[in-house]
Amino acid sequence: MRATIAAAEPILELKFGQVGIANLRLNLNDPAALRDEIEQKVAAAPQLFARAPVILDLSRLPQLPDAAEAQALLDAIRAGGMLPVGLSYSTTENELLAKELGVPLLAKFRAVYEKQNADEAVASIAPAPAPSRPKAVPKAEAEPARAPAATVSGQRHDKAVRSGQQVYARGRDLIVNAMVGNGAEVIADGSIHIYGRLSGRALAGAQGDASARIYCMDFQAELISIAGRYRVFEDLPKELRGKPVQAWLDGEKLLIEALVP
Amino acid sequence: MTENIVVTSGKGGVGKTTTSASIAVGLAKRGKKVAVIDFDVGLRNLDLIMGCERRVVYDFVNVIHNECTLKQALIKDKRYETLYVLAASQTRDKDALTQDGVQRVLEELAADGFDFVVCDSPAGIEKGAFLAMYFADRAIVVVNPEVSSVRDSDRILGLLSSKTRRAEAGNSKVQEHLLLTRYNPSRVATGDMMSISDVEEILGIKVVGVIPESEGVLAASNSGVPVILDEASSAGQAYDDAVARLLGDERALRFTEAPKKGFFSRVFGG
């Protein structure tokens, strides 16, 4: 009887909409200091900040806190007068953390790049993701969190990437039809294909996609990284130098091999 | 007690980075614990001169922005184990440096027991150069024997006595040293080039060293070996003298006289 009524008239409606929400990026894992700072902010602008919903972003911390520590941070935010509703910055570890805490993970906040004008082909964007977060890497068994949709084609770059320049392909592959010089950096959330010399740095899977690969025609790289695992080449292996190569992740290991035609 | 030494000049291309590398190596060679920092964000070169460019993972800007620890960013020299390099970032601009950040790094190095921190300043008098000199205890002003370099150095000496922490505190001053580089005694003899005394007179301070123009410098730079390690070259020896003088030794100037012409060159010209 009851069941039929429920079926006829659901007791809830789900609607999706967009709401603005603040991203609280933490530079230091210190609940007491966090609480003080939030209290100050709330006191300074109560209308704006009192009971304001915030998403906690842990991407700046050198190490991801464990569940107890993260809970202490959430409590500190609450004690300071704001309302934490979830975590941002999507890595697999962070996802587990959010599950443990029973809060949602808002993957849309791309902590490292979002605020930058990253759509620019050559933009001065924030830290090289690999060096800054070498630990933020999904385990092998995890599903790639943000595999680019099949319809998204790669971002093409036809000019040489010179020393000091960065090219970032957000959420997709990067194709470079020119050389990447020493001291230059090419970054993609997907794979990187370079039809020229790679003398600089290439960082694929910048948001943690462990299935991303790096291909180049003439390998002389300073550093390559996939999903945060990186290798520095002080001396280039003789069998790889100047060769067309591909690089991929095998579990935790970053492998490189000459491409055989 | 850690001493911060800035190597600066105002003008570009006079040999600041070559000097920073050689001074740092010279100090480390004498057993001092030394860090040499590249302040030229966006145009980093020190790592090339020091021969560690392929070992840079993290840089000075990463440390300042708390993206890694100082320990992770310090590159240990392969020749001297008390020598460390902190590379500049190539992909940022000079605004990535902050005064607080620089201060924090210098304090951390001091806490780590470094004897000397050599700050390789960028050319110009903008933010990077300002931050490189701000915390200095000593300054090595690199000057070439030509008028534009001398004038720029004069400007830098003025800034050292007004825009540094020591100057602002008012009770001490930055110890200034003048290092004359690319000196060519033969051209001084013919009157093409300013002499040591000309430069000393205009700037009002004595030189701590005179580095002769030498082929060794270019070769050393290109091979990633600071020229002070080329003991056969006159420039290498002159840098070694300069380091000794910085540490309080007295050494006579060398390589400052034009070589006497031998019989054959007098007869046949040369």
Short mmCIF file of C-alpha atoms in Angstrom, two decimals:
data_model
loop_
_atom_site.label_atom_id
_atom_site.label_comp_id
_atom_site.label_asym_id
_atom_site.label_seq_id
_atom_site.Cartn_x
_atom_site.Cartn_y
_atom_site.Cartn_z
CA MET A 1 0.00 0.00 0.00
CA ARG A 2 2.60 2.41 1.09
CA ALA A 3 4.85 1.37 -1.72
CA THR A 4 2.28 2.26 -4.32
CA ILE A 5 1.81 5.72 -2.90
CA ALA A 6 5.53 6.29 -2.82
CA ALA A 7 5.79 5.20 -6.40
CA ALA A 8 3.05 7.55 -7.42
CA GLU A 9 4.45 10.54 -5.62
CA PRO A 10 8.17 10.61 -4.87
CA ILE A 11 9.10 12.35 -1.67
CA LEU A 12 12.03 14.18 -3.22
CA GLU A 13 13.00 16.06 -6.31
CA LEU A 14 16.55 16.36 -7.58
CA LYS A 15 17.43 19.52 -9.43
CA PHE A 16 20.82 20.64 -10.63
CA GLY A 17 21.87 24.21 -10.68
CA GLN A 18 25.02 26.25 -10.45
CA VAL A 19 25.91 28.03 -7.27
CA GLY A 20 28.92 30.10 -6.42
CA ILE A 21 31.06 28.66 -3.69
CA ALA A 22 34.35 29.69 -2.23
CA ASN A 23 37.44 27.54 -2.58
CA LEU A 24 39.50 27.66 0.60
CA ARG A 25 43.03 26.82 -0.34
CA LEU A 26 45.20 25.86 2.59
CA ASN A 27 48.90 26.69 2.66
CA LEU A 28 49.64 25.14 6.02
CA ASN A 29 48.22 22.21 7.95
CA ASP A 30 47.57 24.06 11.19
CA PRO A 31 43.96 23.89 12.48
CA ALA A 32 44.49 26.46 15.23
CA ALA A 33 45.94 29.07 12.88
CA LEU A 34 43.26 28.25 10.32
CA ARG A 35 40.56 28.86 12.85
CA ASP A 36 42.07 32.18 13.88
CA GLU A 37 42.36 33.37 10.31
CA ILE A 38 38.81 32.40 9.50
CA GLU A 39 37.56 34.14 12.61
CA GLN A 40 39.35 37.28 11.50
CA LYS A 41 37.88 37.07 8.02
CA VAL A 42 34.40 36.49 9.36
CA ALA A 43 34.77 39.37 11.81
CA ALA A 44 36.01 41.64 9.02
CA ALA A 45 33.12 40.90 6.67
CA PRO A 46 30.40 38.97 8.47
CA GLN A 47 27.83 39.45 5.73
CA LEU A 48 30.13 37.86 3.23
CA PHE A 49 31.77 35.18 5.29
CA ALA A 50 29.60 34.21 8.26
CA ARG A 51 28.29 30.69 7.66
CA ALA A 52 29.62 30.88 4.11
CA PRO A 53 29.89 27.48 2.43
CA VAL A 54 33.45 26.64 1.44
CA ILE A 55 35.26 23.86 -0.33
CA LEU A 56 38.51 22.86 1.31
CA ASP A 57 41.41 22.66 -1.11
CA LEU A 58 44.40 20.66 0.16
CA SER A 59 46.46 20.80 -3.02
CA ARG A 60 49.00 23.28 -1.66
CA LEU A 61 49.94 21.19 1.33
CA PRO A 62 53.20 19.33 0.90
CA GLN A 63 51.46 16.20 2.13
CA LEU A 64 47.84 15.20 2.10
CA PRO A 65 46.54 15.06 5.70
CA ASP A 66 45.05 11.83 6.99
CA ALA A 67 41.39 11.55 7.89
CA ALA A 68 41.83 12.68 11.49
CA GLU A 69 43.90 15.66 10.49
CA ALA A 70 41.48 16.60 7.73
CA GLN A 71 38.58 16.30 10.16
CA ALA A 72 40.41 18.66 12.51
CA LEU A 73 40.75 21.14 9.64
CA LEU A 74 37.06 20.89 8.78
CA ASP A 75 36.21 21.38 12.46
CA ALA A 76 38.49 24.40 12.60
CA ILE A 77 36.70 25.97 9.65
CA ARG A 78 33.38 25.35 11.32
CA ALA A 79 34.63 26.72 14.64
CA GLY A 80 35.89 29.81 12.83
CA GLY A 81 32.43 30.52 11.49
CA MET A 82 32.34 29.12 7.95
CA LEU A 83 30.69 25.91 6.79
CA PRO A 84 32.84 23.39 4.98
CA VAL A 85 30.80 21.36 2.52
CA GLY A 86 33.42 19.27 0.80
CA LEU A 87 36.90 18.86 -0.57
CA SER A 88 38.31 20.03 -3.86
CA TYR A 89 41.33 19.01 -5.89
CA SER A 90 40.85 15.69 -7.42
CA THR A 91 43.39 12.99 -6.86
CA THR A 92 42.69 9.42 -5.96
CA GLU A 93 44.10 9.82 -2.48
CA ASN A 94 41.95 12.85 -1.96
CA GLU A 95 38.92 10.95 -3.17
CA LEU A 96 39.54 8.26 -0.56
CA LEU A 97 39.94 10.94 2.06
CA ALA A 98 36.63 12.54 1.09
CA LYS A 99 34.94 9.15 1.31
CA GLU A 100 36.35 8.55 4.75
CA LEU A 101 35.15 11.93 5.92
CA GLY A 102 31.74 11.44 4.31
CA VAL A 103 31.93 14.71 2.39
CA PRO A 104 31.64 15.29 -1.35
CA LEU A 105 34.66 15.81 -3.57
CA LEU A 106 34.22 18.62 -6.03
CA ALA A 107 36.57 17.64 -8.78
CA LYS A 108 35.81 20.71 -10.82
CA PHE A 109 38.15 22.81 -8.77
CA ARG A 110 41.39 22.36 -10.55
CA ALA A 111 43.42 23.63 -7.75
CA VAL A 112 46.65 24.28 -9.51
CA TYR A 113 45.43 25.77 -12.73
CA GLU A 114 41.93 27.06 -12.35
CA LYS A 115 42.68 30.57 -11.31
CA GLN A 116 45.32 31.03 -13.97
CA ASN A 117 44.54 32.00 -17.47
CA ALA A 118 45.46 28.55 -18.56
CA ASP A 119 43.60 28.58 -21.83
CA GLU A 120 46.27 30.79 -23.25
CA ALA A 121 48.53 28.77 -25.43
CA VAL A 122 51.63 30.17 -23.82
CA ALA A 123 50.75 31.25 -20.36
CA SER A 124 52.75 31.76 -17.30
CA ILE A 125 51.01 29.19 -15.22
CA ALA A 126 51.64 27.83 -11.82
CA PRO A 127 54.13 25.25 -10.70
CA ALA A 128 55.15 22.37 -12.75
CA PRO A 129 52.68 19.85 -11.47
CA ALA A 130 55.11 17.03 -11.20
CA PRO A 131 57.70 18.72 -9.09
CA SER A 132 55.16 20.42 -6.88
CA ARG A 133 53.05 17.36 -6.12
CA PRO A 134 55.03 14.25 -6.82
CA LYS A 135 52.84 12.31 -4.41
CA ALA A 136 49.48 13.15 -5.91
CA VAL A 137 49.27 10.15 -8.09
CA PRO A 138 46.52 7.65 -8.47
CA LYS A 139 47.33 4.06 -7.74
CA ALA A 140 47.46 1.75 -10.66
CA GLU A 141 44.17 0.06 -9.88
CA ALA A 142 42.28 3.33 -9.75
CA GLU A 143 40.18 4.39 -12.68
CA PRO A 144 41.54 7.43 -14.41
CA ALA A 145 39.55 10.21 -12.83
CA ARG A 146 39.31 12.51 -15.77
CA ALA A 147 40.00 10.65 -18.95
CA PRO A 148 39.22 13.21 -21.64
CA ALA A 149 35.99 12.58 -23.49
CA ALA A 150 36.41 10.91 -26.83
CA THR A 151 35.18 13.94 -28.73
CA VAL A 152 37.78 16.33 -27.35
CA SER A 153 40.57 16.65 -29.85
CA GLY A 154 44.06 17.57 -28.79
CA GLN A 155 45.38 21.09 -28.57
CA ARG A 156 47.76 21.78 -31.41
CA HIS A 157 50.77 24.01 -31.09
CA ASP A 158 52.71 24.82 -34.26
CA LYS A 159 55.37 27.18 -33.01
CA ALA A 160 58.59 26.27 -31.32
CA VAL A 161 58.28 26.31 -27.55
CA ARG A 162 61.31 28.24 -26.39
CA SER A 163 63.19 28.52 -23.15
CA GLY A 164 60.96 29.95 -20.45
CA GLN A 165 57.71 29.34 -22.30
CA GLN A 166 55.01 27.00 -21.09
CA VAL A 167 52.24 25.44 -23.11
CA TYR A 168 49.40 23.80 -21.23
CA ALA A 169 46.61 21.72 -22.76
CA ARG A 170 43.89 21.59 -20.18
CA GLY A 171 41.75 18.48 -20.07
CA ARG A 172 43.13 17.09 -23.32
CA ASP A 173 46.15 15.98 -25.30
CA LEU A 174 48.82 18.32 -26.55
CA ILE A 175 50.33 18.06 -30.00
CA VAL A 176 53.44 20.09 -30.69
CA ASN A 177 54.51 20.35 -34.33
CA ALA A 178 57.83 21.96 -33.50
CA MET A 179 60.69 21.69 -31.10
CA VAL A 180 60.55 22.15 -27.35
CA GLY A 181 63.75 23.91 -26.33
CA ASN A 182 65.88 23.65 -23.22
CA GLY A 183 64.14 25.29 -20.31
CA ALA A 184 60.76 25.12 -22.04
CA GLU A 185 57.82 23.24 -20.55
CA VAL A 186 54.92 21.46 -22.23
CA ILE A 187 52.11 20.24 -20.00
CA ALA A 188 48.89 18.36 -20.74
CA ASP A 189 46.19 16.71 -18.70
CA GLY A 190 46.20 14.05 -21.41
CA SER A 191 49.08 12.74 -23.52
CA ILE A 192 51.78 14.78 -25.22
CA HIS A 193 52.92 14.26 -28.80
CA ILE A 194 55.93 16.18 -30.02
CA TYR A 195 56.82 16.02 -33.71
CA GLY A 196 60.20 17.57 -33.16
CA ARG A 197 62.99 17.71 -30.66
CA LEU A 198 62.18 17.59 -26.96
CA SER A 199 65.02 19.26 -25.10
CA GLY A 200 62.96 20.76 -22.31
CA ARG A 201 60.39 19.31 -19.96
CA ALA A 202 57.22 17.40 -20.80
CA LEU A 203 54.58 16.71 -18.15
CA ALA A 204 51.65 14.54 -19.20
CA GLY A 205 48.67 13.52 -17.09
CA ALA A 206 49.07 16.72 -15.11
CA GLN A 207 45.81 16.12 -13.26
CA GLY A 208 46.64 12.56 -12.42
CA ASP A 209 45.73 10.57 -15.53
CA ALA A 210 48.12 7.64 -15.25
CA SER A 211 47.23 6.36 -18.71
CA ALA A 212 48.67 9.46 -20.39
CA ARG A 213 51.78 8.99 -22.50
CA ILE A 214 54.52 11.11 -23.96
CA TYR A 215 55.73 10.68 -27.53
CA CYS A 216 58.48 12.62 -29.22
CA MET A 217 60.53 12.39 -32.39
CA ASP A 218 63.88 13.43 -31.00
CA PHE A 219 64.41 12.69 -27.36
CA GLN A 220 66.78 14.98 -25.45
CA ALA A 221 64.53 15.85 -22.53
CA GLU A 222 65.62 17.44 -19.28
CA LEU A 223 62.67 15.99 -17.43
CA ILE A 224 59.57 14.01 -18.22
CA SER A 225 56.65 13.30 -15.95
CA ILE A 226 53.43 11.34 -16.14
CA ALA A 227 50.78 11.80 -13.46
CA GLY A 228 53.37 13.16 -11.07
CA ARG A 229 55.98 10.42 -11.51
CA TYR A 230 58.99 12.09 -12.97
CA ARG A 231 62.49 11.41 -14.22
CA VAL A 232 65.33 13.87 -14.60
CA PHE A 233 67.94 13.19 -17.26
CA GLU A 234 71.30 14.34 -16.11
CA ASP A 235 72.84 12.13 -18.72
CA LEU A 236 70.68 10.92 -21.54
CA PRO A 237 70.81 7.18 -22.09
CA LYS A 238 72.71 6.58 -25.30
CA GLU A 239 70.06 4.28 -26.73
CA LEU A 240 67.42 7.00 -26.34
CA ARG A 241 69.24 10.21 -27.18
CA GLY A 242 67.96 11.75 -30.39
CA LYS A 243 65.62 8.81 -30.97
CA PRO A 244 61.86 8.79 -31.35
CA VAL A 245 60.57 7.50 -28.02
CA GLN A 246 57.47 6.97 -26.00
CA ALA A 247 57.08 7.10 -22.25
CA TRP A 248 54.35 5.61 -20.09
CA LEU A 249 53.57 4.59 -16.56
CA ASP A 250 53.75 0.96 -15.56
CA GLY A 251 52.31 1.06 -12.05
CA GLU A 252 54.69 3.32 -10.17
CA LYS A 253 57.43 3.10 -12.77
CA LEU A 254 57.97 5.60 -15.53
CA LEU A 255 59.24 3.73 -18.56
CA ILE A 256 60.78 5.03 -21.75
CA GLU A 257 61.47 3.11 -24.89
CA ALA A 258 62.65 3.93 -28.37
CA LEU A 259 59.87 3.65 -30.93
CA VAL A 260 60.68 1.02 -33.50
CA PRO A 261 59.22 1.80 -36.89
CA MET B 1 77.24 33.50 11.28
CA THR B 2 76.14 33.45 7.68
CA GLU B 3 77.31 36.15 5.34
CA ASN B 4 75.18 37.10 2.38
CA ILE B 5 77.25 38.26 -0.56
CA VAL B 6 75.51 39.84 -3.53
CA VAL B 7 77.24 39.87 -6.89
CA THR B 8 75.79 42.76 -8.81
CA SER B 9 76.65 45.33 -11.49
CA GLY B 10 73.69 47.13 -12.97
CA LYS B 11 74.91 46.49 -16.47
CA GLY B 12 74.42 43.15 -18.15
CA GLY B 13 77.10 40.96 -19.63
CA VAL B 14 79.93 42.10 -17.39
CA GLY B 15 80.47 38.73 -15.73
CA LYS B 16 78.17 38.57 -12.71
CA THR B 17 77.25 34.93 -13.12
CA THR B 18 80.81 33.89 -14.00
CA THR B 19 81.93 35.73 -10.88
CA SER B 20 79.21 34.27 -8.65
CA ALA B 21 80.10 30.75 -9.72
CA SER B 22 83.83 31.24 -9.26
CA ILE B 23 83.53 33.02 -5.92
CA ALA B 24 81.18 30.31 -4.62
CA VAL B 25 83.54 27.56 -5.77
CA GLY B 26 86.55 29.43 -4.37
CA LEU B 27 84.91 29.68 -0.96
CA ALA B 28 83.80 26.04 -1.01
CA LYS B 29 87.30 25.00 -2.01
CA ARG B 30 88.50 26.54 1.24
CA GLY B 31 86.06 24.36 3.18
CA LYS B 32 83.30 26.91 3.61
CA LYS B 33 79.68 25.83 3.34
CA VAL B 34 78.29 27.85 0.47
CA ALA B 35 74.98 28.26 -1.32
CA VAL B 36 74.85 30.19 -4.57
CA ILE B 37 71.42 31.47 -5.62
CA ASP B 38 70.37 32.59 -9.08
CA PHE B 39 68.08 35.63 -8.75
CA ASP B 40 67.70 36.01 -12.50
CA VAL B 41 64.20 34.52 -12.70
CA GLY B 42 63.18 33.97 -16.30
CA LEU B 43 66.74 34.08 -17.65
CA ARG B 44 68.50 31.54 -15.56
CA ASN B 45 72.13 30.86 -16.36
CA LEU B 46 73.92 30.02 -13.17
CA ASP B 47 72.98 26.34 -13.45
CA LEU B 48 74.70 26.24 -16.86
CA ILE B 49 77.87 27.87 -15.60
CA MET B 50 77.89 25.53 -12.60
CA GLY B 51 77.26 22.55 -14.88
CA CYS B 52 74.14 21.31 -13.10
CA GLU B 53 71.45 22.38 -15.57
CA ARG B 54 70.19 18.87 -16.08
CA ARG B 55 69.73 18.28 -12.38
CA VAL B 56 67.28 21.12 -11.75
CA VAL B 57 63.93 19.77 -10.60
CA TYR B 58 62.81 22.41 -8.17
CA ASP B 59 63.94 26.00 -8.18
CA PHE B 60 64.12 29.14 -6.04
CA VAL B 61 60.58 30.20 -6.99
CA ASN B 62 59.17 26.81 -5.97
CA VAL B 63 60.77 27.26 -2.56
CA ILE B 64 59.45 30.79 -2.19
CA HIS B 65 55.95 29.64 -3.06
CA ASN B 66 56.16 26.70 -0.64
CA GLU B 67 55.85 24.20 -3.44
CA CYS B 68 58.82 22.23 -2.16
CA THR B 69 61.28 22.38 0.68
CA LEU B 70 64.58 24.21 0.47
CA LYS B 71 66.38 20.91 0.87
CA GLN B 72 64.66 19.51 -2.21
CA ALA B 73 65.66 22.50 -4.30
CA LEU B 74 69.32 22.78 -3.28
CA ILE B 75 71.48 21.04 -5.86
CA LYS B 76 74.63 19.61 -4.39
CA ASP B 77 77.72 20.32 -6.40
CA LYS B 78 79.56 17.27 -7.67
CA ARG B 79 83.01 18.71 -7.06
CA TYR B 80 82.65 20.18 -3.57
CA GLU B 81 80.29 18.67 -1.08
CA THR B 82 79.86 21.90 0.87
CA LEU B 83 78.64 23.75 -2.22
CA TYR B 84 74.98 24.00 -3.21
CA VAL B 85 73.21 25.69 -6.10
CA LEU B 86 69.70 27.09 -5.98
CA ALA B 87 68.59 27.58 -9.58
CA ALA B 88 66.23 30.26 -10.82
CA SER B 89 62.96 29.42 -12.50
CA GLN B 90 63.03 29.80 -16.25
CA THR B 91 59.28 29.89 -16.74
CA ARG B 92 58.33 32.68 -14.36
CA ASP B 93 59.04 36.36 -14.22
CA LYS B 94 60.76 38.39 -11.56
CA ASP B 95 57.52 39.22 -9.78
CA ALA B 96 57.48 35.61 -8.60
CA LEU B 97 60.08 36.62 -6.03
CA THR B 98 58.86 38.22 -2.82
CA GLN B 99 60.82 39.96 -0.13
CA ASP B 100 59.33 37.77 2.59
CA GLY B 101 60.08 34.66 0.59
CA VAL B 102 63.69 35.64 -0.04
CA GLN B 103 64.14 36.49 3.60
CA ARG B 104 62.70 33.15 4.64
CA VAL B 105 65.06 31.25 2.34
CA LEU B 106 68.09 33.19 3.56
CA GLU B 107 67.11 32.62 7.18
CA GLU B 108 66.66 28.94 6.54
CA LEU B 109 70.12 28.76 4.97
CA ALA B 110 71.55 30.58 7.98
CA ALA B 111 69.85 28.11 10.31
CA ASP B 112 71.34 25.29 8.26
CA GLY B 113 74.82 26.50 9.09
CA PHE B 114 75.87 27.95 5.75
CA ASP B 115 78.94 30.18 5.98
CA PHE B 116 78.22 32.12 2.80
CA VAL B 117 75.24 32.70 0.56
CA VAL B 118 76.24 34.13 -2.81
CA CYS B 119 73.35 35.92 -4.51
CA ASP B 120 73.78 36.20 -8.26
CA SER B 121 71.87 39.35 -9.17
CA PRO B 122 70.18 39.91 -12.51
CA ALA B 123 71.19 42.95 -14.56
CA GLY B 124 69.24 46.13 -14.11
CA ILE B 125 67.86 47.75 -10.99
CA GLU B 126 64.42 46.16 -11.00
CA LYS B 127 62.85 43.86 -8.47
CA GLY B 128 65.16 40.88 -8.97
CA ALA B 129 68.27 43.00 -8.55
CA PHE B 130 66.73 44.81 -5.61
CA LEU B 131 65.86 41.58 -3.79
CA ALA B 132 69.29 40.10 -4.51
CA MET B 133 71.00 43.01 -2.80
CA TYR B 134 68.47 43.83 -0.08
CA PHE B 135 69.70 41.33 2.52
CA ALA B 136 73.39 41.57 1.63
CA ASP B 137 76.15 41.89 4.15
CA ARG B 138 78.72 42.33 1.44
CA ALA B 139 78.53 43.28 -2.20
CA ILE B 140 80.83 42.42 -5.04
CA VAL B 141 80.26 45.03 -7.72
CA VAL B 142 81.44 43.64 -11.02
CA VAL B 143 82.67 46.29 -13.42
CA ASN B 144 84.26 46.28 -16.87
CA PRO B 145 86.83 48.92 -17.68
CA GLU B 146 84.55 51.00 -19.86
CA VAL B 147 82.45 54.07 -19.18
CA SER B 148 78.92 52.68 -19.31
CA SER B 149 79.72 49.82 -16.97
CA VAL B 150 81.44 52.19 -14.56
CA ARG B 151 78.48 54.53 -14.53
CA ASP B 152 76.03 51.69 -13.88
CA SER B 153 78.22 50.43 -11.08
CA ASP B 154 78.18 53.89 -9.58
CA ARG B 155 74.40 53.74 -9.56
CA ILE B 156 74.46 50.31 -7.94
CA LEU B 157 76.86 51.49 -5.25
CA GLY B 158 74.39 54.27 -4.51
CA LEU B 159 71.56 51.76 -4.17
CA LEU B 160 73.67 49.54 -1.93
CA SER B 161 74.09 52.41 0.48
CA SER B 162 70.39 53.28 0.55
CA LYS B 163 68.13 50.41 -0.51
CA THR B 164 69.43 47.54 1.58
CA ARG B 165 68.38 46.20 4.94
CA ARG B 166 71.66 47.30 6.49
CA ALA B 167 71.32 50.80 5.05
CA GLU B 168 67.72 51.06 6.24
CA ALA B 169 68.66 49.93 9.74
CA GLY B 170 71.08 52.84 9.72
CA ASN B 171 73.69 51.39 12.01
CA SER B 172 75.80 49.43 9.57
CA LYS B 173 76.58 49.38 5.91
CA VAL B 174 77.05 46.81 3.23
CA GLN B 175 80.73 46.09 2.76
CA GLU B 176 81.51 46.96 -0.85
CA HIS B 177 84.07 45.26 -3.04
CA LEU B 178 84.91 46.20 -6.57
CA LEU B 179 85.84 43.46 -8.99
CA LEU B 180 87.23 44.54 -12.33
CA THR B 181 86.65 41.94 -15.03
CA ARG B 182 87.60 41.63 -18.71
CA TYR B 183 90.72 43.65 -18.06
CA ASN B 184 93.14 43.79 -20.94
CA PRO B 185 96.48 45.32 -19.91
CA SER B 186 97.71 45.72 -23.48
CA ARG B 187 94.70 47.80 -24.42
CA VAL B 188 95.09 49.83 -21.25
CA ALA B 189 98.69 50.49 -22.28
CA THR B 190 97.56 51.79 -25.66
CA GLY B 191 94.95 53.96 -24.00
CA ASP B 192 91.90 52.15 -25.41
CA MET B 193 90.74 50.85 -22.09
CA MET B 194 90.29 52.46 -18.69
CA SER B 195 92.97 51.54 -16.19
CA ILE B 196 92.48 50.15 -12.70
CA SER B 197 93.26 53.51 -11.17
CA ASP B 198 90.81 55.29 -13.51
CA VAL B 199 88.00 53.02 -12.34
CA GLU B 200 89.02 53.18 -8.68
CA GLU B 201 89.16 56.94 -8.86
CA ILE B 202 85.73 57.38 -10.43
CA LEU B 203 84.02 54.95 -8.07
CA GLY B 204 86.03 55.85 -5.00
CA ILE B 205 86.72 52.29 -3.87
CA LYS B 206 89.61 49.91 -4.30
CA VAL B 207 89.42 46.74 -6.33
CA VAL B 208 89.29 43.38 -4.56
CA GLY B 209 90.44 41.70 -7.71
CA VAL B 210 91.22 42.22 -11.37
CA ILE B 211 90.23 39.43 -13.75
CA PRO B 212 92.08 39.58 -17.04
CA GLU B 213 90.23 39.03 -20.27
CA SER B 214 90.87 35.39 -20.94
CA GLU B 215 89.90 32.71 -23.38
CA GLY B 216 89.58 30.41 -20.42
CA VAL B 217 86.36 32.15 -19.31
CA LEU B 218 84.42 31.31 -22.45
CA ALA B 219 85.69 27.75 -22.54
CA ALA B 220 84.85 27.29 -18.86
CA SER B 221 81.33 28.69 -19.25
CA ASN B 222 80.57 26.47 -22.18
CA SER B 223 81.73 23.36 -20.40
CA GLY B 224 79.93 24.09 -17.14
CA VAL B 225 83.11 24.35 -15.09
CA PRO B 226 83.55 27.62 -13.20
CA VAL B 227 86.72 29.28 -14.48
CA ILE B 228 88.33 29.35 -11.03
CA LEU B 229 88.82 25.60 -11.46
CA ASP B 230 90.89 26.19 -14.59
CA GLU B 231 94.13 26.69 -12.71
CA ALA B 232 96.09 27.12 -15.90
CA SER B 233 94.14 30.19 -16.93
CA SER B 234 95.02 33.67 -15.75
CA ALA B 235 91.33 34.39 -15.04
CA GLY B 236 91.08 31.32 -12.82
CA GLN B 237 94.13 32.34 -10.81
CA ALA B 238 92.91 35.93 -10.54
CA TYR B 239 89.56 34.72 -9.16
CA ASP B 240 91.39 32.60 -6.63
CA ASP B 241 93.33 35.68 -5.52
CA ALA B 242 90.08 37.63 -5.22
CA VAL B 243 88.51 34.95 -3.00
CA ALA B 244 91.61 34.95 -0.79
CA ARG B 245 91.36 38.74 -0.44
CA LEU B 246 87.65 38.49 0.39
CA LEU B 247 88.63 36.22 3.27
CA GLY B 248 91.19 38.73 4.48
CA ASP B 249 94.43 37.53 2.86
CA GLU B 250 96.77 40.03 1.32
CA ARG B 251 97.78 39.22 -2.20
CA ALA B 252 99.40 41.39 -4.82
CA LEU B 253 97.51 42.00 -8.05
CA ARG B 254 98.59 39.80 -10.94
CA PHE B 255 98.04 39.89 -14.69
CA THR B 256 97.63 43.65 -14.69
CA GLU B 257 100.74 44.56 -16.70
CA ALA B 258 100.98 44.29 -20.45
CA PRO B 259 103.33 41.46 -21.39
CA LYS B 260 106.72 42.74 -22.44
CA LYS B 261 107.24 42.35 -26.12
CA GLY B 262 109.95 39.90 -27.01
CA PHE B 263 112.67 40.52 -29.55
CA PHE B 264 110.81 38.88 -32.43
CA SER B 265 107.57 40.67 -31.94
CA ARG B 266 109.43 43.96 -31.59
CA VAL B 267 111.15 43.32 -34.90
CA PHE B 268 108.24 41.85 -36.79
CA GLY B 269 105.38 43.61 -35.03
CA GLY B 270 102.78 41.71 -33.17
#
